[in-house]
């Protein structure tokens, strides 16, 4: 079968690989249809991912079709793949938190991913995608990360929300915060990206980092924001986000960095701030996204700005990685 492999930083190629073996009991063979390209994929290509061994088949935003009857799934069923393969036995799993499994294996990161023609997946990691377009289904995973962060925050429609970092993950958080009825502001370093997001999704309250914290806080009367989602993955930005949170507010760190993040303890306690980490997503969050797409609450066509094929991806990803200011979601059609 054909597969996309990052051999080493800066080296990506379409290769021929053996087809997967017959799936073991409880697993299902899935023919991949579409794959969304994530910031993680760019980081792997650029050599910036801290938890990766090369070579690696990338890709974890996956839609497909069940290849053969197995484990309660019928051949031909349309599915979304939850790429977080949990052990099912550790402390987190036993407490119903497989998204932060102590031995998690994320497709395309800890193990080979789905930028290929067929993959074997645990039956419990499949989500029915009946009624969704295959490209639409491939947007579910990244949106689920934002939906999970919003659910973790326990925010309400009475909260004023700030999303720091208007990439795909930040956009997902913003969309689901707005669906909960909140007033949502966006902050990003790129005015061009903010203009793109505003045009496509109608977020009117956008702010550029260069304008400074004082100008941002002024829109809240100096009070700060009730809930702040930081989706930057930048230690400096994450530290700065502490200063955007209102007294009694919550900061949710959605992005991840290998660097240390520090904050002033006195300021943290004065505000009685809640600090949360948000990792990956669960089946509940996937179902939340599927429902939002089916209802039309989110239009997936506005999410997809760039398209390519397996053959075209090695050239395309280099161009996208060089300038992502106009890329919301790039989508790969795996069909030959």
mmCIF file of C-alpha atoms in Angstrom:
data_model
loop_
_atom_site.group_PDB
_atom_site.id
_atom_site.type_symbol
_atom_site.label_atom_id
_atom_site.label_comp_id
_atom_site.label_asym_id
_atom_site.label_seq_id
_atom_site.Cartn_x
_atom_site.Cartn_y
_atom_site.Cartn_z
ATOM 1 C CA UNK A 1 0.000 0.000 0.000
ATOM 2 C CA UNK A 2 1.004 3.638 -0.388
ATOM 3 C CA UNK A 3 2.029 5.601 2.706
ATOM 4 C CA UNK A 4 3.548 8.974 3.575
ATOM 5 C CA UNK A 5 6.703 8.655 5.682
ATOM 6 C CA UNK A 6 8.767 11.385 7.309
ATOM 7 C CA UNK A 7 12.178 9.720 7.171
ATOM 8 C CA UNK A 8 13.950 12.464 9.107
ATOM 9 C CA UNK A 9 13.381 16.190 9.646
ATOM 10 C CA UNK A 10 12.810 17.844 6.286
ATOM 11 C CA UNK A 11 12.608 14.525 4.411
ATOM 12 C CA UNK A 12 9.117 13.286 3.508
ATOM 13 C CA UNK A 13 8.191 10.784 0.808
ATOM 14 C CA UNK A 14 5.417 8.627 -0.623
ATOM 15 C CA UNK A 15 6.547 4.998 -0.278
ATOM 16 C CA UNK A 16 5.222 1.499 -0.822
ATOM 17 C CA UNK A 17 4.699 -0.542 2.338
ATOM 18 C CA UNK A 18 3.242 -3.988 3.009
ATOM 19 C CA UNK A 19 -0.477 -4.078 3.680
ATOM 20 C CA UNK A 20 -1.391 -4.465 7.370
ATOM 21 C CA UNK A 21 -1.734 -7.995 8.674
ATOM 22 C CA UNK A 22 -5.133 -9.430 9.538
ATOM 23 C CA UNK A 23 -6.356 -7.394 12.541
ATOM 24 C CA UNK A 24 -6.332 -9.198 15.900
ATOM 25 C CA UNK A 25 -9.515 -9.882 17.847
ATOM 26 C CA UNK A 26 -11.205 -6.634 18.841
ATOM 27 C CA UNK A 27 -9.507 -4.632 16.098
ATOM 28 C CA UNK A 28 -10.899 -3.475 12.743
ATOM 29 C CA UNK A 29 -9.258 -2.865 9.356
ATOM 30 C CA UNK A 30 -10.147 0.571 7.978
ATOM 31 C CA UNK A 31 -9.537 1.888 4.470
ATOM 32 C CA UNK A 32 -8.467 5.506 4.907
ATOM 33 C CA UNK A 33 -10.403 8.099 2.934
ATOM 34 C CA UNK A 34 -9.229 11.536 4.084
ATOM 35 C CA UNK A 35 -6.570 12.889 6.438
ATOM 36 C CA UNK A 36 -6.328 16.376 7.895
ATOM 37 C CA UNK A 37 -2.857 17.854 8.364
ATOM 38 C CA UNK A 38 -2.213 18.987 11.931
ATOM 39 C CA UNK A 39 0.329 21.250 13.593
ATOM 40 C CA UNK A 40 1.863 18.063 14.974
ATOM 41 C CA UNK A 41 2.515 16.870 11.421
ATOM 42 C CA UNK A 42 4.279 20.118 10.588
ATOM 43 C CA UNK A 43 6.380 19.828 13.751
ATOM 44 C CA UNK A 44 7.380 16.272 12.857
ATOM 45 C CA UNK A 45 8.319 17.354 9.352
ATOM 46 C CA UNK A 46 10.321 20.290 10.737
ATOM 47 C CA UNK A 47 12.041 18.223 13.448
ATOM 48 C CA UNK A 48 10.389 20.150 16.288
ATOM 49 C CA UNK A 49 8.428 17.353 17.962
ATOM 50 C CA UNK A 50 9.905 16.334 21.337
ATOM 51 C CA UNK A 51 8.432 12.809 21.567
ATOM 52 C CA UNK A 52 9.129 11.248 18.183
ATOM 53 C CA UNK A 53 11.352 8.618 16.635
ATOM 54 C CA UNK A 54 11.975 8.630 12.887
ATOM 55 C CA UNK A 55 11.006 7.292 10.408
ATOM 56 C CA UNK A 56 7.294 7.800 11.040
ATOM 57 C CA UNK A 57 4.085 7.469 9.026
ATOM 58 C CA UNK A 58 2.288 10.663 10.041
ATOM 59 C CA UNK A 59 -1.411 11.494 10.147
ATOM 60 C CA UNK A 60 -3.986 11.264 12.923
ATOM 61 C CA UNK A 61 -7.011 13.281 11.716
ATOM 62 C CA UNK A 62 -8.614 10.351 9.961
ATOM 63 C CA UNK A 63 -11.805 9.276 8.238
ATOM 64 C CA UNK A 64 -12.355 5.988 6.471
ATOM 65 C CA UNK A 65 -14.498 2.983 5.651
ATOM 66 C CA UNK A 66 -14.524 -0.361 7.480
ATOM 67 C CA UNK A 67 -12.775 -2.849 5.183
ATOM 68 C CA UNK A 68 -14.355 -6.073 6.518
ATOM 69 C CA UNK A 69 -16.893 -7.161 9.134
ATOM 70 C CA UNK A 70 -15.172 -7.246 12.528
ATOM 71 C CA UNK A 71 -15.788 -6.582 16.225
ATOM 72 C CA UNK A 72 -19.349 -5.362 15.719
ATOM 73 C CA UNK A 73 -18.547 -3.111 12.757
ATOM 74 C CA UNK A 74 -19.921 -3.862 9.290
ATOM 75 C CA UNK A 75 -17.964 -3.627 6.063
ATOM 76 C CA UNK A 76 -18.579 -0.292 4.359
ATOM 77 C CA UNK A 77 -19.450 1.634 7.524
ATOM 78 C CA UNK A 78 -18.168 5.201 7.493
ATOM 79 C CA UNK A 79 -16.063 5.998 10.533
ATOM 80 C CA UNK A 80 -14.009 8.649 12.263
ATOM 81 C CA UNK A 81 -10.886 7.302 13.966
ATOM 82 C CA UNK A 82 -10.023 8.317 17.510
ATOM 83 C CA UNK A 83 -6.199 8.234 17.242
ATOM 84 C CA UNK A 84 -5.482 8.000 20.995
ATOM 85 C CA UNK A 85 -4.767 4.318 21.631
ATOM 86 C CA UNK A 86 -5.113 3.836 25.384
ATOM 87 C CA UNK A 87 -3.909 0.844 27.398
ATOM 88 C CA UNK A 88 -7.208 0.426 29.268
ATOM 89 C CA UNK A 89 -5.385 -0.675 32.421
ATOM 90 C CA UNK A 90 -3.556 2.308 33.940
ATOM 91 C CA UNK A 91 -4.822 4.643 36.664
ATOM 92 C CA UNK A 92 -6.149 7.220 34.180
ATOM 93 C CA UNK A 93 -7.922 4.641 32.021
ATOM 94 C CA UNK A 94 -9.557 2.984 35.014
ATOM 95 C CA UNK A 95 -10.864 6.400 36.081
ATOM 96 C CA UNK A 96 -12.457 6.982 32.673
ATOM 97 C CA UNK A 97 -9.747 9.283 31.291
ATOM 98 C CA UNK A 98 -8.217 7.368 28.360
ATOM 99 C CA UNK A 99 -7.251 10.673 26.709
ATOM 100 C CA UNK A 100 -4.449 10.990 29.282
ATOM 101 C CA UNK A 101 -3.573 7.293 29.508
ATOM 102 C CA UNK A 102 -0.197 6.753 31.184
ATOM 103 C CA UNK A 103 0.914 4.557 28.264
ATOM 104 C CA UNK A 104 -0.954 6.277 25.459
ATOM 105 C CA UNK A 105 0.051 5.580 21.875
ATOM 106 C CA UNK A 106 -1.030 8.390 19.544
ATOM 107 C CA UNK A 107 -1.256 7.463 15.881
ATOM 108 C CA UNK A 108 1.275 9.345 13.815
ATOM 109 C CA UNK A 109 3.362 10.208 16.898
ATOM 110 C CA UNK A 110 4.138 7.254 19.158
ATOM 111 C CA UNK A 111 3.219 4.733 16.459
ATOM 112 C CA UNK A 112 2.681 4.893 12.701
ATOM 113 C CA UNK A 113 -0.324 6.945 11.681
ATOM 114 C CA UNK A 114 -2.980 7.010 9.010
ATOM 115 C CA UNK A 115 -1.478 8.740 5.966
ATOM 116 C CA UNK A 116 -1.705 5.426 4.184
ATOM 117 C CA UNK A 117 -4.328 3.335 2.456
ATOM 118 C CA UNK A 118 -5.282 0.936 5.272
ATOM 119 C CA UNK A 119 -4.786 0.735 9.027
ATOM 120 C CA UNK A 120 -5.865 -1.564 11.862
ATOM 121 C CA UNK A 121 -7.648 0.169 14.763
ATOM 122 C CA UNK A 122 -9.181 -1.020 18.060
ATOM 123 C CA UNK A 123 -12.946 -1.252 17.613
ATOM 124 C CA UNK A 124 -13.486 1.090 20.565
ATOM 125 C CA UNK A 125 -11.563 3.834 18.770
ATOM 126 C CA UNK A 126 -14.064 4.046 15.922
ATOM 127 C CA UNK A 127 -16.879 6.601 15.880
ATOM 128 C CA UNK A 128 -19.766 6.221 13.450
ATOM 129 C CA UNK A 129 -19.730 8.892 10.745
ATOM 130 C CA UNK A 130 -23.039 8.121 9.031
ATOM 131 C CA UNK A 131 -24.326 11.168 7.227
ATOM 132 C CA UNK A 132 -20.977 12.954 7.146
ATOM 133 C CA UNK A 133 -18.937 13.653 4.044
ATOM 134 C CA UNK A 134 -15.598 11.852 4.250
ATOM 135 C CA UNK A 135 -13.631 15.118 4.252
ATOM 136 C CA UNK A 136 -16.038 16.447 6.888
ATOM 137 C CA UNK A 137 -15.420 13.374 9.043
ATOM 138 C CA UNK A 138 -11.672 14.046 8.905
ATOM 139 C CA UNK A 139 -12.206 17.390 10.674
ATOM 140 C CA UNK A 140 -13.790 15.746 13.726
ATOM 141 C CA UNK A 141 -10.573 14.919 15.587
ATOM 142 C CA UNK A 142 -9.070 18.391 15.699
ATOM 143 C CA UNK A 143 -12.422 19.952 16.559
ATOM 144 C CA UNK A 144 -12.814 17.399 19.366
ATOM 145 C CA UNK A 145 -9.685 18.783 21.049
ATOM 146 C CA UNK A 146 -11.335 22.201 21.242
ATOM 147 C CA UNK A 147 -14.635 20.674 22.362
ATOM 148 C CA UNK A 148 -12.804 18.776 25.123
ATOM 149 C CA UNK A 149 -11.076 21.946 26.337
ATOM 150 C CA UNK A 150 -14.391 23.791 26.485
ATOM 151 C CA UNK A 151 -16.005 20.922 28.408
ATOM 152 C CA UNK A 152 -13.043 20.837 30.813
ATOM 153 C CA UNK A 153 -13.434 24.559 31.504
ATOM 154 C CA UNK A 154 -17.060 24.177 32.686
ATOM 155 C CA UNK A 155 -17.703 27.604 31.131
ATOM 156 C CA UNK A 156 -21.202 29.045 30.760
ATOM 157 C CA UNK A 157 -22.908 31.548 28.495
ATOM 158 C CA UNK A 158 -22.293 34.207 31.156
ATOM 159 C CA UNK A 159 -18.512 33.994 30.689
ATOM 160 C CA UNK A 160 -16.425 36.214 28.468
ATOM 161 C CA UNK A 161 -13.888 34.012 26.731
ATOM 162 C CA UNK A 162 -10.468 34.693 25.206
ATOM 163 C CA UNK A 163 -8.798 32.218 22.882
ATOM 164 C CA UNK A 164 -5.070 32.810 22.502
ATOM 165 C CA UNK A 165 -3.736 31.306 19.271
ATOM 166 C CA UNK A 166 -6.100 31.210 16.286
ATOM 167 C CA UNK A 167 -4.758 28.037 14.710
ATOM 168 C CA UNK A 168 -7.066 25.055 14.098
ATOM 169 C CA UNK A 169 -7.108 23.968 17.757
ATOM 170 C CA UNK A 170 -7.788 27.476 19.015
ATOM 171 C CA UNK A 171 -10.488 27.885 16.378
ATOM 172 C CA UNK A 172 -12.124 24.664 17.581
ATOM 173 C CA UNK A 173 -12.181 25.966 21.149
ATOM 174 C CA UNK A 174 -13.608 29.278 19.965
ATOM 175 C CA UNK A 175 -16.358 27.614 17.957
ATOM 176 C CA UNK A 176 -17.504 25.393 20.809
ATOM 177 C CA UNK A 177 -17.276 28.222 23.342
ATOM 178 C CA UNK A 178 -19.530 30.267 21.075
ATOM 179 C CA UNK A 179 -21.935 27.346 20.739
ATOM 180 C CA UNK A 180 -22.279 27.499 24.543
ATOM 181 C CA UNK A 181 -23.439 31.091 24.169
ATOM 182 C CA UNK A 182 -20.283 32.858 25.330
ATOM 183 C CA UNK A 183 -18.869 36.089 23.960
ATOM 184 C CA UNK A 184 -15.552 35.062 22.380
ATOM 185 C CA UNK A 185 -12.457 37.175 21.640
ATOM 186 C CA UNK A 186 -9.494 35.890 19.622
ATOM 187 C CA UNK A 187 -5.830 36.849 20.071
ATOM 188 C CA UNK A 188 -3.099 35.920 17.601
ATOM 189 C CA UNK A 189 0.248 37.203 16.364
ATOM 190 C CA UNK A 190 -0.952 37.219 12.737
ATOM 191 C CA UNK A 191 -3.378 39.902 11.581
ATOM 192 C CA UNK A 192 -3.789 37.991 8.315
ATOM 193 C CA UNK A 193 -4.895 34.829 10.126
ATOM 194 C CA UNK A 194 -7.326 36.770 12.294
ATOM 195 C CA UNK A 195 -8.810 38.408 9.190
ATOM 196 C CA UNK A 196 -9.265 34.989 7.580
ATOM 197 C CA UNK A 197 -10.945 33.548 10.677
ATOM 198 C CA UNK A 198 -13.163 36.613 11.076
ATOM 199 C CA UNK A 199 -14.275 36.494 7.449
ATOM 200 C CA UNK A 200 -15.089 32.780 7.463
ATOM 201 C CA UNK A 201 -16.572 32.384 10.930
ATOM 202 C CA UNK A 202 -17.798 35.814 11.960
ATOM 203 C CA UNK A 203 -15.606 36.412 15.012
ATOM 204 C CA UNK A 204 -15.673 40.186 15.258
ATOM 205 C CA UNK A 205 -13.628 40.649 18.446
ATOM 206 C CA UNK A 206 -10.080 39.936 17.275
ATOM 207 C CA UNK A 207 -6.824 41.287 18.663
ATOM 208 C CA UNK A 208 -3.224 41.272 17.481
ATOM 209 C CA UNK A 209 -0.504 40.428 20.012
ATOM 210 C CA UNK A 210 1.552 43.436 18.933
ATOM 211 C CA UNK A 211 -1.157 45.786 20.232
ATOM 212 C CA UNK A 212 -0.182 44.792 23.789
ATOM 213 C CA UNK A 213 -1.885 43.432 26.887
ATOM 214 C CA UNK A 214 -3.215 46.790 28.044
ATOM 215 C CA UNK A 215 -5.222 47.292 24.864
ATOM 216 C CA UNK A 216 -6.584 43.758 25.096
ATOM 217 C CA UNK A 217 -7.656 44.082 28.729
ATOM 218 C CA UNK A 218 -9.224 47.456 28.029
ATOM 219 C CA UNK A 219 -12.040 45.767 26.103
ATOM 220 C CA UNK A 220 -13.088 44.104 29.384
ATOM 221 C CA UNK A 221 -12.903 47.319 31.362
ATOM 222 C CA UNK A 222 -9.616 46.090 32.792
ATOM 223 C CA UNK A 223 -11.288 43.089 34.446
ATOM 224 C CA UNK A 224 -9.810 40.355 32.261
ATOM 225 C CA UNK A 225 -11.539 37.320 30.793
ATOM 226 C CA UNK A 226 -13.527 34.734 32.728
ATOM 227 C CA UNK A 227 -12.066 31.846 30.724
ATOM 228 C CA UNK A 228 -8.849 31.927 28.704
ATOM 229 C CA UNK A 229 -7.860 29.096 26.385
ATOM 230 C CA UNK A 230 -4.196 29.147 25.346
ATOM 231 C CA UNK A 231 -3.683 27.080 22.215
ATOM 232 C CA UNK A 232 -0.288 28.447 21.205
ATOM 233 C CA UNK A 233 2.157 25.808 22.419
ATOM 234 C CA UNK A 234 4.543 28.691 23.170
ATOM 235 C CA UNK A 235 5.933 28.895 26.697
ATOM 236 C CA UNK A 236 6.183 32.688 26.497
ATOM 237 C CA UNK A 237 2.602 33.066 25.287
ATOM 238 C CA UNK A 238 1.341 30.626 27.921
ATOM 239 C CA UNK A 239 3.009 32.594 30.698
ATOM 240 C CA UNK A 240 1.570 35.841 29.379
ATOM 241 C CA UNK A 241 -1.926 34.290 29.299
ATOM 242 C CA UNK A 242 -1.995 34.208 33.110
ATOM 243 C CA UNK A 243 -2.302 37.985 33.010
ATOM 244 C CA UNK A 244 -5.431 37.886 30.852
ATOM 245 C CA UNK A 245 -7.525 35.956 33.406
ATOM 246 C CA UNK A 246 -10.119 37.780 35.508
ATOM 247 C CA UNK A 247 -10.379 37.372 39.279
ATOM 248 C CA UNK A 248 -12.141 34.071 39.849
ATOM 249 C CA UNK A 249 -11.401 33.024 36.275
ATOM 250 C CA UNK A 250 -9.935 29.973 34.599
ATOM 251 C CA UNK A 251 -6.926 29.410 32.348
ATOM 252 C CA UNK A 252 -6.972 26.284 30.181
ATOM 253 C CA UNK A 253 -3.662 25.275 28.603
ATOM 254 C CA UNK A 254 -4.596 23.419 25.425
ATOM 255 C CA UNK A 255 -1.286 23.747 23.607
ATOM 256 C CA UNK A 256 1.759 21.874 24.885
ATOM 257 C CA UNK A 257 5.403 22.895 25.131
ATOM 258 C CA UNK A 258 8.481 20.960 26.297
ATOM 259 C CA UNK A 259 9.665 24.105 28.109
ATOM 260 C CA UNK A 260 8.886 25.096 31.688
ATOM 261 C CA UNK A 261 6.001 27.533 32.216
ATOM 262 C CA UNK A 262 6.202 29.783 35.284
ATOM 263 C CA UNK A 263 3.793 32.205 36.932
ATOM 264 C CA UNK A 264 3.686 34.586 39.881
ATOM 265 C CA UNK A 265 2.177 32.746 42.832
ATOM 266 C CA UNK A 266 0.874 35.844 44.630
ATOM 267 C CA UNK A 267 -0.956 37.047 41.535
ATOM 268 C CA UNK A 268 -2.331 33.536 40.950
ATOM 269 C CA UNK A 269 -3.708 33.301 44.494
ATOM 270 C CA UNK A 270 -5.011 36.867 44.550
ATOM 271 C CA UNK A 271 -7.242 36.040 41.615
ATOM 272 C CA UNK A 272 -8.159 32.581 42.974
ATOM 273 C CA UNK A 273 -7.460 31.440 39.452
ATOM 274 C CA UNK A 274 -8.186 27.905 38.239
ATOM 275 C CA UNK A 275 -5.476 26.387 36.048
ATOM 276 C CA UNK A 276 -6.335 23.402 33.859
ATOM 277 C CA UNK A 277 -4.478 21.268 31.375
ATOM 278 C CA UNK A 278 -6.494 19.844 28.488
ATOM 279 C CA UNK A 279 -5.123 16.851 26.607
ATOM 280 C CA UNK A 280 -6.529 15.187 23.492
ATOM 281 C CA UNK A 281 -10.238 14.237 23.569
ATOM 282 C CA UNK A 282 -12.583 11.428 24.530
ATOM 283 C CA UNK A 283 -15.344 9.569 22.704
ATOM 284 C CA UNK A 284 -17.844 11.991 24.282
ATOM 285 C CA UNK A 285 -16.082 14.942 22.650
ATOM 286 C CA UNK A 286 -15.982 13.181 19.274
ATOM 287 C CA UNK A 287 -19.739 12.642 19.521
ATOM 288 C CA UNK A 288 -20.240 16.316 20.418
ATOM 289 C CA UNK A 289 -18.417 17.343 17.249
ATOM 290 C CA UNK A 290 -20.268 14.849 15.039
ATOM 291 C CA UNK A 291 -23.572 16.237 16.334
ATOM 292 C CA UNK A 292 -22.476 19.832 15.683
ATOM 293 C CA UNK A 293 -21.474 18.989 12.113
ATOM 294 C CA UNK A 294 -24.672 17.061 11.408
ATOM 295 C CA UNK A 295 -26.831 19.892 12.735
ATOM 296 C CA UNK A 296 -25.036 22.478 10.625
ATOM 297 C CA UNK A 297 -23.859 24.368 13.702
ATOM 298 C CA UNK A 298 -20.363 24.118 12.197
ATOM 299 C CA UNK A 299 -19.810 24.234 8.434
ATOM 300 C CA UNK A 300 -16.806 22.033 7.670
ATOM 301 C CA UNK A 301 -16.409 23.583 4.214
ATOM 302 C CA UNK A 302 -15.243 26.818 5.855
ATOM 303 C CA UNK A 303 -12.569 24.887 7.746
ATOM 304 C CA UNK A 304 -10.842 23.349 4.708
ATOM 305 C CA UNK A 305 -8.668 25.913 2.946
ATOM 306 C CA UNK A 306 -6.185 23.625 1.147
ATOM 307 C CA UNK A 307 -6.391 20.219 -0.509
ATOM 308 C CA UNK A 308 -3.955 17.717 -1.977
ATOM 309 C CA UNK A 309 -3.445 14.014 -2.733
ATOM 310 C CA UNK A 310 -1.019 11.474 -1.284
ATOM 311 C CA UNK A 311 1.212 12.053 -4.303
ATOM 312 C CA UNK A 312 1.070 15.819 -3.892
ATOM 313 C CA UNK A 313 1.580 15.979 -0.132
ATOM 314 C CA UNK A 314 5.420 15.963 0.028
ATOM 315 C CA UNK A 315 5.574 19.110 -2.080
ATOM 316 C CA UNK A 316 2.500 20.712 -0.527
ATOM 317 C CA UNK A 317 3.491 20.260 3.116
ATOM 318 C CA UNK A 318 6.771 22.065 2.534
ATOM 319 C CA UNK A 319 4.911 25.083 1.192
ATOM 320 C CA UNK A 320 2.294 25.028 3.965
ATOM 321 C CA UNK A 321 4.913 24.679 6.690
ATOM 322 C CA UNK A 322 6.757 27.728 5.330
ATOM 323 C CA UNK A 323 3.667 29.958 5.623
ATOM 324 C CA UNK A 324 0.570 28.841 7.528
ATOM 325 C CA UNK A 325 -1.028 32.282 7.828
ATOM 326 C CA UNK A 326 -3.731 31.409 5.277
ATOM 327 C CA UNK A 327 -4.033 27.715 6.159
ATOM 328 C CA UNK A 328 -6.859 26.711 8.472
ATOM 329 C CA UNK A 329 -7.095 23.035 7.603
ATOM 330 C CA UNK A 330 -5.271 21.261 4.793
ATOM 331 C CA UNK A 331 -6.920 18.005 3.696
ATOM 332 C CA UNK A 332 -5.410 14.986 1.951
ATOM 333 C CA UNK A 333 -7.597 12.808 -0.272
ATOM 334 C CA UNK A 334 -6.100 9.343 0.032
ATOM 335 C CA UNK A 335 -8.135 7.731 -2.773
ATOM 336 C CA UNK A 336 -5.975 6.778 -5.787
#
